Amino acid sequence: MKKKTFRNLHRDLGYFYIGLIISFAASGLMMNHRDSWHPEKYTTETKSITIQLPEEDKINEKFAEDLGKQLGIDDKFRRHNVKKGTLKISYEKHDVEIDIATGKGEIVTFLKTPIISQTMKLHKSTSNFWIYYSDIFALSLIAIALTGTIMVKGGKFSFKERGWKLALAGIIFPLIFLFLLA
């Protein structure tokens, strides 16, 4: 293939996927910080509660669902867990957290953040269509990266002279994190 064909492929794939690249990058940034900020939802009300909880081994899914009804939560139950002495119950539009030792906690009512919530769903979707589309997108990103390596003709800024060093650093850097986090 000629360099012009690679340049055209690089340009056209870049144009075609610009919206997806930006939405994945933006929602990826938000997901990186989801432990300290919940970009998918915003709180509309927080209510303090104090209740008597049974022994931890008696807290099961049925108990969590019934507790929600007792607390006046008319919402779709999603899940519950007990971790580090805290009971967490998640509903579609409510979160409940209760300290098991004291029985003190809160009910947080929230709404989904428009656009941001839908964008972040792209990272979590398991739809077959979306999986195949994402696979094509991933292959296209590889093509964009590879065609980008040959777009600059010879000289000190070419891939052969300078680009390979940056590419190698770009590969090594995430590998370091993978080994440090493993």
mmCIF file of C-alpha atoms in Angstrom:
data_model
loop_
_atom_site.group_PDB
_atom_site.id
_atom_site.type_symbol
_atom_site.label_atom_id
_atom_site.label_comp_id
_atom_site.label_asym_id
_atom_site.label_seq_id
_atom_site.Cartn_x
_atom_site.Cartn_y
_atom_site.Cartn_z
ATOM 1 C CA MET A 1 0.000 0.000 0.000
ATOM 2 C CA LYS A 2 1.110 3.527 -0.670
ATOM 3 C CA LYS A 3 1.717 6.053 2.112
ATOM 4 C CA LYS A 4 -1.187 8.124 0.774
ATOM 5 C CA THR A 5 -3.533 5.141 1.288
ATOM 6 C CA PHE A 6 -2.339 4.784 4.903
ATOM 7 C CA ARG A 7 -2.788 8.514 5.424
ATOM 8 C CA ASN A 8 -6.345 8.319 4.033
ATOM 9 C CA LEU A 9 -7.168 5.293 6.203
ATOM 10 C CA HIS A 10 -5.738 7.038 9.269
ATOM 11 C CA ARG A 11 -7.720 10.207 8.547
ATOM 12 C CA ASP A 12 -11.018 8.467 7.753
ATOM 13 C CA LEU A 13 -10.933 6.135 10.754
ATOM 14 C CA GLY A 14 -10.040 9.102 12.954
ATOM 15 C CA TYR A 15 -12.989 11.090 11.628
ATOM 16 C CA PHE A 16 -15.395 8.153 11.882
ATOM 17 C CA TYR A 17 -14.477 7.297 15.480
ATOM 18 C CA ILE A 18 -13.912 10.814 16.854
ATOM 19 C CA GLY A 19 -17.184 10.789 18.821
ATOM 20 C CA LEU A 20 -16.532 7.362 20.297
ATOM 21 C CA ILE A 21 -12.909 8.194 21.117
ATOM 22 C CA ILE A 22 -13.944 11.368 22.962
ATOM 23 C CA SER A 23 -16.856 9.721 24.809
ATOM 24 C CA PHE A 24 -14.699 6.723 25.844
ATOM 25 C CA ALA A 25 -11.890 9.010 26.975
ATOM 26 C CA ALA A 26 -14.234 11.308 28.944
ATOM 27 C CA SER A 27 -16.190 8.490 30.568
ATOM 28 C CA GLY A 28 -12.928 6.649 31.271
ATOM 29 C CA LEU A 29 -11.648 9.684 33.145
ATOM 30 C CA MET A 30 -14.836 9.784 35.182
ATOM 31 C CA MET A 31 -14.712 6.052 35.898
ATOM 32 C CA ASN A 32 -11.135 6.397 37.170
ATOM 33 C CA HIS A 33 -12.459 8.650 39.932
ATOM 34 C CA ARG A 34 -15.756 6.914 40.697
ATOM 35 C CA ASP A 35 -14.664 5.990 44.239
ATOM 36 C CA SER A 36 -14.444 9.655 45.260
ATOM 37 C CA TRP A 37 -17.129 11.065 42.956
ATOM 38 C CA HIS A 38 -20.178 9.417 41.415
ATOM 39 C CA PRO A 39 -20.446 11.044 37.999
ATOM 40 C CA GLU A 40 -23.235 8.707 36.900
ATOM 41 C CA LYS A 41 -25.634 10.094 39.480
ATOM 42 C CA TYR A 42 -26.282 13.150 41.568
ATOM 43 C CA THR A 43 -27.803 13.280 45.036
ATOM 44 C CA THR A 44 -31.199 14.872 45.450
ATOM 45 C CA GLU A 45 -31.708 14.020 49.151
ATOM 46 C CA THR A 46 -29.791 12.480 52.059
ATOM 47 C CA LYS A 47 -31.719 11.221 55.076
ATOM 48 C CA SER A 48 -30.110 10.006 58.343
ATOM 49 C CA ILE A 49 -31.522 6.830 59.885
ATOM 50 C CA THR A 50 -30.961 4.697 62.973
ATOM 51 C CA ILE A 51 -32.238 1.124 63.014
ATOM 52 C CA GLN A 52 -31.697 -2.104 64.912
ATOM 53 C CA LEU A 53 -29.926 -4.690 62.747
ATOM 54 C CA PRO A 54 -29.794 -8.441 63.379
ATOM 55 C CA GLU A 55 -26.564 -10.430 63.619
ATOM 56 C CA GLU A 56 -24.437 -10.082 60.497
ATOM 57 C CA ASP A 57 -25.023 -13.701 59.433
ATOM 58 C CA LYS A 58 -28.794 -13.034 59.342
ATOM 59 C CA ILE A 59 -28.433 -10.198 56.841
ATOM 60 C CA ASN A 60 -29.313 -11.721 53.488
ATOM 61 C CA GLU A 61 -30.951 -10.571 50.261
ATOM 62 C CA LYS A 62 -34.501 -11.028 51.582
ATOM 63 C CA PHE A 63 -33.655 -9.025 54.723
ATOM 64 C CA ALA A 64 -32.152 -6.236 52.597
ATOM 65 C CA GLU A 65 -35.229 -6.090 50.334
ATOM 66 C CA ASP A 66 -37.624 -6.081 53.310
ATOM 67 C CA LEU A 67 -35.572 -3.396 55.084
ATOM 68 C CA GLY A 68 -35.909 -1.162 52.031
ATOM 69 C CA LYS A 69 -39.691 -1.499 52.172
ATOM 70 C CA GLN A 70 -39.658 -0.713 55.927
ATOM 71 C CA LEU A 71 -37.614 2.404 55.199
ATOM 72 C CA GLY A 72 -40.173 3.536 52.607
ATOM 73 C CA ILE A 73 -37.994 2.906 49.580
ATOM 74 C CA ASP A 74 -40.265 2.078 46.661
ATOM 75 C CA ASP A 75 -37.554 1.258 44.160
ATOM 76 C CA LYS A 76 -36.067 -1.685 42.263
ATOM 77 C CA PHE A 77 -33.664 -3.644 44.499
ATOM 78 C CA ARG A 78 -30.277 -4.276 42.881
ATOM 79 C CA ARG A 79 -27.886 -5.773 45.459
ATOM 80 C CA HIS A 80 -26.587 -5.702 48.995
ATOM 81 C CA ASN A 81 -23.310 -6.475 50.757
ATOM 82 C CA VAL A 82 -21.695 -6.288 54.149
ATOM 83 C CA LYS A 83 -18.127 -5.051 54.080
ATOM 84 C CA LYS A 84 -15.900 -3.656 56.826
ATOM 85 C CA GLY A 85 -18.796 -3.411 59.279
ATOM 86 C CA THR A 86 -21.115 -1.571 56.898
ATOM 87 C CA LEU A 87 -24.311 -2.824 55.296
ATOM 88 C CA LYS A 88 -24.716 -1.386 51.802
ATOM 89 C CA ILE A 89 -27.958 -1.782 49.891
ATOM 90 C CA SER A 90 -28.261 -0.537 46.331
ATOM 91 C CA TYR A 91 -31.492 0.287 44.538
ATOM 92 C CA GLU A 92 -32.022 1.859 41.161
ATOM 93 C CA LYS A 93 -32.453 5.375 42.625
ATOM 94 C CA HIS A 94 -31.366 4.934 46.251
ATOM 95 C CA ASP A 95 -28.313 3.814 48.216
ATOM 96 C CA VAL A 96 -28.493 2.782 51.869
ATOM 97 C CA GLU A 97 -25.432 2.525 54.119
ATOM 98 C CA ILE A 98 -25.701 1.440 57.754
ATOM 99 C CA ASP A 99 -22.970 0.887 60.329
ATOM 100 C CA ILE A 100 -23.703 -2.584 61.691
ATOM 101 C CA ALA A 101 -22.354 -1.851 65.191
ATOM 102 C CA THR A 102 -24.319 1.358 65.787
ATOM 103 C CA GLY A 103 -27.291 0.982 63.429
ATOM 104 C CA LYS A 104 -26.693 4.550 62.228
ATOM 105 C CA GLY A 105 -26.702 5.258 58.533
ATOM 106 C CA GLU A 106 -28.241 7.171 55.708
ATOM 107 C CA ILE A 107 -30.475 6.850 52.703
ATOM 108 C CA VAL A 108 -29.237 8.689 49.633
ATOM 109 C CA THR A 109 -31.711 9.440 46.874
ATOM 110 C CA PHE A 110 -30.208 10.200 43.475
ATOM 111 C CA LEU A 111 -30.979 10.654 39.803
ATOM 112 C CA LYS A 112 -28.909 9.607 36.813
ATOM 113 C CA THR A 113 -26.792 12.386 35.315
ATOM 114 C CA PRO A 114 -27.996 12.949 31.733
ATOM 115 C CA ILE A 115 -25.511 12.091 28.959
ATOM 116 C CA ILE A 116 -22.706 11.195 31.416
ATOM 117 C CA SER A 117 -24.654 8.200 32.724
ATOM 118 C CA GLN A 118 -25.383 6.920 29.218
ATOM 119 C CA THR A 119 -21.776 7.458 28.108
ATOM 120 C CA MET A 120 -20.418 5.512 31.064
ATOM 121 C CA LYS A 121 -22.730 2.614 30.176
ATOM 122 C CA LEU A 122 -20.589 2.107 27.066
ATOM 123 C CA HIS A 123 -17.779 0.815 29.298
ATOM 124 C CA LYS A 124 -20.073 -1.654 31.035
ATOM 125 C CA SER A 125 -22.286 -2.917 28.218
ATOM 126 C CA THR A 126 -22.340 -6.650 27.543
ATOM 127 C CA SER A 127 -24.688 -6.503 24.563
ATOM 128 C CA ASN A 128 -23.454 -8.739 21.737
ATOM 129 C CA PHE A 129 -23.863 -5.917 19.237
ATOM 130 C CA TRP A 130 -21.822 -3.555 21.402
ATOM 131 C CA ILE A 131 -19.115 -6.164 22.004
ATOM 132 C CA TYR A 132 -18.670 -6.695 18.242
ATOM 133 C CA TYR A 133 -18.741 -2.960 17.571
ATOM 134 C CA SER A 134 -16.159 -2.417 20.329
ATOM 135 C CA ASP A 135 -13.970 -5.138 18.800
ATOM 136 C CA ILE A 136 -14.096 -3.351 15.447
ATOM 137 C CA PHE A 137 -13.326 -0.086 17.248
ATOM 138 C CA ALA A 138 -10.318 -1.671 18.989
ATOM 139 C CA LEU A 139 -8.981 -2.978 15.677
ATOM 140 C CA SER A 140 -9.539 0.448 14.142
ATOM 141 C CA LEU A 141 -7.550 2.085 16.948
ATOM 142 C CA ILE A 142 -4.712 -0.326 16.177
ATOM 143 C CA ALA A 143 -4.951 0.669 12.508
ATOM 144 C CA ILE A 144 -4.970 4.372 13.453
ATOM 145 C CA ALA A 145 -1.882 3.855 15.628
ATOM 146 C CA LEU A 146 0.006 1.863 12.987
ATOM 147 C CA THR A 147 -0.859 4.130 10.071
ATOM 148 C CA GLY A 148 0.178 7.092 12.217
ATOM 149 C CA THR A 149 3.687 5.651 12.470
ATOM 150 C CA ILE A 150 4.303 6.042 8.758
ATOM 151 C CA MET A 151 2.631 9.375 8.122
ATOM 152 C CA VAL A 152 5.737 11.482 8.811
ATOM 153 C CA LYS A 153 8.221 11.061 6.027
ATOM 154 C CA GLY A 154 11.902 10.592 6.868
ATOM 155 C CA GLY A 155 13.770 13.038 9.035
ATOM 156 C CA LYS A 156 14.384 13.590 12.703
ATOM 157 C CA PHE A 157 10.661 13.373 13.603
ATOM 158 C CA SER A 158 9.955 10.126 11.711
ATOM 159 C CA PHE A 159 9.045 6.887 13.415
ATOM 160 C CA LYS A 160 12.385 5.409 12.403
ATOM 161 C CA GLU A 161 14.381 8.202 14.076
ATOM 162 C CA ARG A 162 12.244 9.332 17.010
ATOM 163 C CA GLY A 163 8.820 7.701 17.035
ATOM 164 C CA TRP A 164 9.959 4.210 17.983
ATOM 165 C CA LYS A 165 11.486 5.547 21.209
ATOM 166 C CA LEU A 166 8.240 7.211 22.235
ATOM 167 C CA ALA A 167 6.261 4.110 21.213
ATOM 168 C CA LEU A 168 8.537 1.898 23.299
ATOM 169 C CA ALA A 169 8.162 4.236 26.296
ATOM 170 C CA GLY A 170 4.397 4.179 25.766
ATOM 171 C CA ILE A 171 4.426 0.373 25.941
ATOM 172 C CA ILE A 172 6.801 0.114 28.907
ATOM 173 C CA PHE A 173 5.015 2.712 31.074
ATOM 174 C CA PRO A 174 1.701 0.791 31.458
ATOM 175 C CA LEU A 175 3.620 -2.484 31.870
ATOM 176 C CA ILE A 176 5.404 -1.010 34.877
ATOM 177 C CA PHE A 177 2.034 -0.227 36.459
ATOM 178 C CA LEU A 178 0.720 -3.702 35.668
ATOM 179 C CA PHE A 179 3.684 -5.285 37.447
ATOM 180 C CA LEU A 180 3.501 -2.869 40.387
ATOM 181 C CA LEU A 181 -0.231 -3.434 40.859
ATOM 182 C CA ALA A 182 -0.076 -7.228 40.434
#
